[in-house]
Amino acid sequence: MSTTTRVMRATPEQIWDVLADGWLYPLWVVGATRMREVDDGWPAPGTRLHHSVGTWPLTLDDRTEVEESVPGARLKLNAHAWPAGRADVAITLRPKGADTEVVMEEQAVSGPGALVPRVAQDPLLTWRNVESLRRLAFLVERRATRAA
């Protein structure tokens, strides 16, 4: 399982506000290119984001579903991205003084991506998630600065 950590200059609640806005997903998730729909109640368990992945004109419509949601603390997702397959993604928020440590764990669990040996899979997922957390930090910290 790939584990990526970043400390952000914001509270868990400020980070959660961005995670809870499904329309922002393609702004911080590497690979997601556009949102088609966000289920009412997102990010409650069972709700879905309907997004596209890839670069136009080679985009695929896919979805991400919430498995577990603890507001301000943890979001566990089942991310579908064919043709690669499906991945389990967990985002955990841990207060660190005035900041928050964000931990993203991801593992391919089905499809061709799951056939890639972990020794090769983890560095690719880590690279992707370092960039995703960097983008998330830009969104969150910009909002936190404006609110201050």
mmCIF file of C-alpha atoms in Angstrom:
data_model
loop_
_atom_site.group_PDB
_atom_site.id
_atom_site.type_symbol
_atom_site.label_atom_id
_atom_site.label_comp_id
_atom_site.label_asym_id
_atom_site.label_seq_id
_atom_site.Cartn_x
_atom_site.Cartn_y
_atom_site.Cartn_z
ATOM 1 C CA MET A 1 0.000 0.000 0.000
ATOM 2 C CA SER A 2 1.281 3.433 -0.934
ATOM 3 C CA THR A 3 1.259 5.931 1.948
ATOM 4 C CA THR A 4 1.815 9.643 1.372
ATOM 5 C CA THR A 5 1.836 12.314 4.083
ATOM 6 C CA ARG A 6 1.749 16.109 3.971
ATOM 7 C CA VAL A 7 1.313 18.696 6.716
ATOM 8 C CA MET A 8 -1.054 21.490 5.703
ATOM 9 C CA ARG A 9 -1.420 24.921 7.264
ATOM 10 C CA ALA A 10 -5.111 24.500 8.024
ATOM 11 C CA THR A 11 -7.457 22.828 10.476
ATOM 12 C CA PRO A 12 -8.978 19.400 9.812
ATOM 13 C CA GLU A 13 -12.333 21.150 9.341
ATOM 14 C CA GLN A 14 -10.920 23.468 6.674
ATOM 15 C CA ILE A 15 -9.466 20.489 4.813
ATOM 16 C CA TRP A 16 -12.709 18.571 5.209
ATOM 17 C CA ASP A 17 -14.615 21.477 3.637
ATOM 18 C CA VAL A 18 -12.627 20.935 0.427
ATOM 19 C CA LEU A 19 -12.940 17.135 0.558
ATOM 20 C CA ALA A 20 -16.689 17.480 1.138
ATOM 21 C CA ASP A 21 -17.125 19.593 -2.008
ATOM 22 C CA GLY A 22 -17.194 16.899 -4.664
ATOM 23 C CA TRP A 23 -17.158 19.465 -7.466
ATOM 24 C CA LEU A 24 -13.552 20.325 -6.483
ATOM 25 C CA TYR A 25 -12.332 16.740 -6.984
ATOM 26 C CA PRO A 26 -10.679 17.290 -10.407
ATOM 27 C CA LEU A 27 -8.827 20.326 -9.060
ATOM 28 C CA TRP A 28 -6.743 18.240 -6.687
ATOM 29 C CA VAL A 29 -6.943 14.577 -7.780
ATOM 30 C CA VAL A 30 -4.318 13.786 -10.404
ATOM 31 C CA GLY A 31 -5.974 12.095 -13.370
ATOM 32 C CA ALA A 32 -9.522 13.343 -12.787
ATOM 33 C CA THR A 33 -10.328 15.786 -15.558
ATOM 34 C CA ARG A 34 -13.943 16.832 -15.025
ATOM 35 C CA MET A 35 -16.983 16.250 -12.852
ATOM 36 C CA ARG A 36 -20.223 15.063 -14.402
ATOM 37 C CA GLU A 37 -22.309 14.760 -11.254
ATOM 38 C CA VAL A 38 -22.015 14.677 -7.462
ATOM 39 C CA ASP A 39 -24.588 12.619 -5.552
ATOM 40 C CA ASP A 40 -26.706 14.506 -3.040
ATOM 41 C CA GLY A 41 -25.325 13.960 0.443
ATOM 42 C CA TRP A 42 -21.682 13.616 -0.655
ATOM 43 C CA PRO A 43 -19.527 12.464 1.195
ATOM 44 C CA ALA A 44 -21.940 10.200 3.096
ATOM 45 C CA PRO A 45 -21.238 6.462 2.798
ATOM 46 C CA GLY A 46 -22.634 5.065 -0.443
ATOM 47 C CA THR A 47 -22.640 8.401 -2.286
ATOM 48 C CA ARG A 48 -20.691 8.778 -5.508
ATOM 49 C CA LEU A 49 -18.745 11.244 -7.567
ATOM 50 C CA HIS A 50 -19.238 10.773 -11.300
ATOM 51 C CA HIS A 51 -16.091 11.990 -13.009
ATOM 52 C CA SER A 52 -14.001 11.542 -16.107
ATOM 53 C CA VAL A 53 -10.353 10.539 -16.274
ATOM 54 C CA GLY A 54 -7.790 11.045 -19.012
ATOM 55 C CA THR A 55 -7.089 13.825 -21.454
ATOM 56 C CA TRP A 56 -9.508 14.912 -24.139
ATOM 57 C CA PRO A 57 -10.359 13.351 -26.518
ATOM 58 C CA LEU A 58 -9.330 10.144 -24.713
ATOM 59 C CA THR A 59 -11.467 10.435 -21.601
ATOM 60 C CA LEU A 60 -13.348 7.713 -19.771
ATOM 61 C CA ASP A 61 -16.373 8.241 -17.549
ATOM 62 C CA ASP A 62 -15.955 6.674 -14.136
ATOM 63 C CA ARG A 63 -16.955 7.027 -10.493
ATOM 64 C CA THR A 64 -15.665 7.159 -6.948
ATOM 65 C CA GLU A 65 -17.806 5.876 -4.069
ATOM 66 C CA VAL A 66 -17.587 6.646 -0.350
ATOM 67 C CA GLU A 67 -17.047 3.595 1.833
ATOM 68 C CA GLU A 68 -16.477 5.420 5.136
ATOM 69 C CA SER A 69 -16.876 9.038 6.180
ATOM 70 C CA VAL A 70 -15.940 10.595 9.521
ATOM 71 C CA PRO A 71 -16.286 14.386 9.074
ATOM 72 C CA GLY A 72 -13.072 16.209 9.878
ATOM 73 C CA ALA A 73 -11.128 12.980 10.358
ATOM 74 C CA ARG A 74 -11.323 10.256 7.688
ATOM 75 C CA LEU A 75 -12.631 9.578 4.195
ATOM 76 C CA LYS A 76 -12.347 6.102 2.646
ATOM 77 C CA LEU A 77 -13.107 5.795 -1.060
ATOM 78 C CA ASN A 78 -13.437 3.142 -3.748
ATOM 79 C CA ALA A 79 -12.035 4.819 -6.857
ATOM 80 C CA HIS A 80 -12.860 3.299 -10.227
ATOM 81 C CA ALA A 81 -10.614 4.194 -13.150
ATOM 82 C CA TRP A 82 -10.912 1.803 -16.026
ATOM 83 C CA PRO A 83 -8.942 0.484 -17.767
ATOM 84 C CA ALA A 84 -6.579 0.499 -14.750
ATOM 85 C CA GLY A 85 -9.144 -1.000 -12.365
ATOM 86 C CA ARG A 86 -10.272 -0.078 -8.864
ATOM 87 C CA ALA A 87 -8.330 1.292 -5.902
ATOM 88 C CA ASP A 88 -9.056 1.727 -2.219
ATOM 89 C CA VAL A 89 -8.081 5.202 -1.034
ATOM 90 C CA ALA A 90 -8.119 6.421 2.573
ATOM 91 C CA ILE A 91 -7.525 10.038 3.572
ATOM 92 C CA THR A 92 -6.915 10.634 7.268
ATOM 93 C CA LEU A 93 -6.690 14.062 8.919
ATOM 94 C CA ARG A 94 -4.641 14.380 12.137
ATOM 95 C CA PRO A 95 -4.389 17.692 14.010
ATOM 96 C CA LYS A 96 -0.792 18.844 14.600
ATOM 97 C CA GLY A 97 -1.026 22.054 16.617
ATOM 98 C CA ALA A 98 -2.443 24.723 14.280
ATOM 99 C CA ASP A 99 -1.722 22.493 11.270
ATOM 100 C CA THR A 100 -3.041 19.147 10.052
ATOM 101 C CA GLU A 101 -1.177 16.056 8.922
ATOM 102 C CA VAL A 102 -2.954 14.552 5.917
ATOM 103 C CA VAL A 103 -2.228 10.878 5.231
ATOM 104 C CA MET A 104 -3.320 9.359 1.926
ATOM 105 C CA GLU A 105 -3.145 5.587 1.520
ATOM 106 C CA GLU A 106 -3.908 3.923 -1.797
ATOM 107 C CA GLN A 107 -3.820 0.401 -3.129
ATOM 108 C CA ALA A 108 -5.017 -1.019 -6.450
ATOM 109 C CA VAL A 109 -7.398 -3.856 -5.597
ATOM 110 C CA SER A 110 -8.858 -5.024 -8.917
ATOM 111 C CA GLY A 111 -8.297 -4.857 -12.638
ATOM 112 C CA PRO A 112 -4.961 -4.675 -14.436
ATOM 113 C CA GLY A 113 -3.529 -2.219 -11.877
ATOM 114 C CA ALA A 114 -3.801 -4.852 -9.144
ATOM 115 C CA LEU A 115 -1.630 -7.208 -11.215
ATOM 116 C CA VAL A 116 1.307 -4.803 -11.052
ATOM 117 C CA PRO A 117 3.702 -5.957 -8.302
ATOM 118 C CA ARG A 118 3.634 -3.733 -5.204
ATOM 119 C CA VAL A 119 7.326 -2.913 -5.659
ATOM 120 C CA ALA A 120 6.386 -1.182 -8.944
ATOM 121 C CA GLN A 121 2.876 -0.037 -7.988
ATOM 122 C CA ASP A 122 3.730 1.843 -4.804
ATOM 123 C CA PRO A 123 6.244 4.331 -6.294
ATOM 124 C CA LEU A 124 3.780 5.257 -9.059
ATOM 125 C CA LEU A 125 0.923 5.749 -6.592
ATOM 126 C CA THR A 126 3.205 7.701 -4.250
ATOM 127 C CA TRP A 127 4.286 10.039 -7.069
ATOM 128 C CA ARG A 128 0.636 10.624 -8.020
ATOM 129 C CA ASN A 129 -0.484 11.167 -4.432
ATOM 130 C CA VAL A 130 2.381 13.554 -3.588
ATOM 131 C CA GLU A 131 1.075 15.756 -6.402
ATOM 132 C CA SER A 132 -2.568 15.291 -5.345
ATOM 133 C CA LEU A 133 -1.773 16.355 -1.774
ATOM 134 C CA ARG A 134 0.237 19.308 -3.095
ATOM 135 C CA ARG A 135 -2.801 20.444 -5.102
ATOM 136 C CA LEU A 136 -5.109 19.852 -2.133
ATOM 137 C CA ALA A 137 -2.784 21.962 0.041
ATOM 138 C CA PHE A 138 -2.929 24.822 -2.491
ATOM 139 C CA LEU A 139 -6.742 24.812 -2.363
ATOM 140 C CA VAL A 140 -7.017 24.419 1.400
ATOM 141 C CA GLU A 141 -4.277 26.850 2.414
ATOM 142 C CA ARG A 142 -5.526 29.514 0.009
ATOM 143 C CA ARG A 143 -9.006 29.261 1.540
ATOM 144 C CA ALA A 144 -7.575 29.257 5.077
ATOM 145 C CA THR A 145 -5.538 32.397 4.339
ATOM 146 C CA ARG A 146 -8.619 34.178 2.979
ATOM 147 C CA ALA A 147 -10.654 33.204 6.058
ATOM 148 C CA ALA A 148 -8.027 34.526 8.470
#
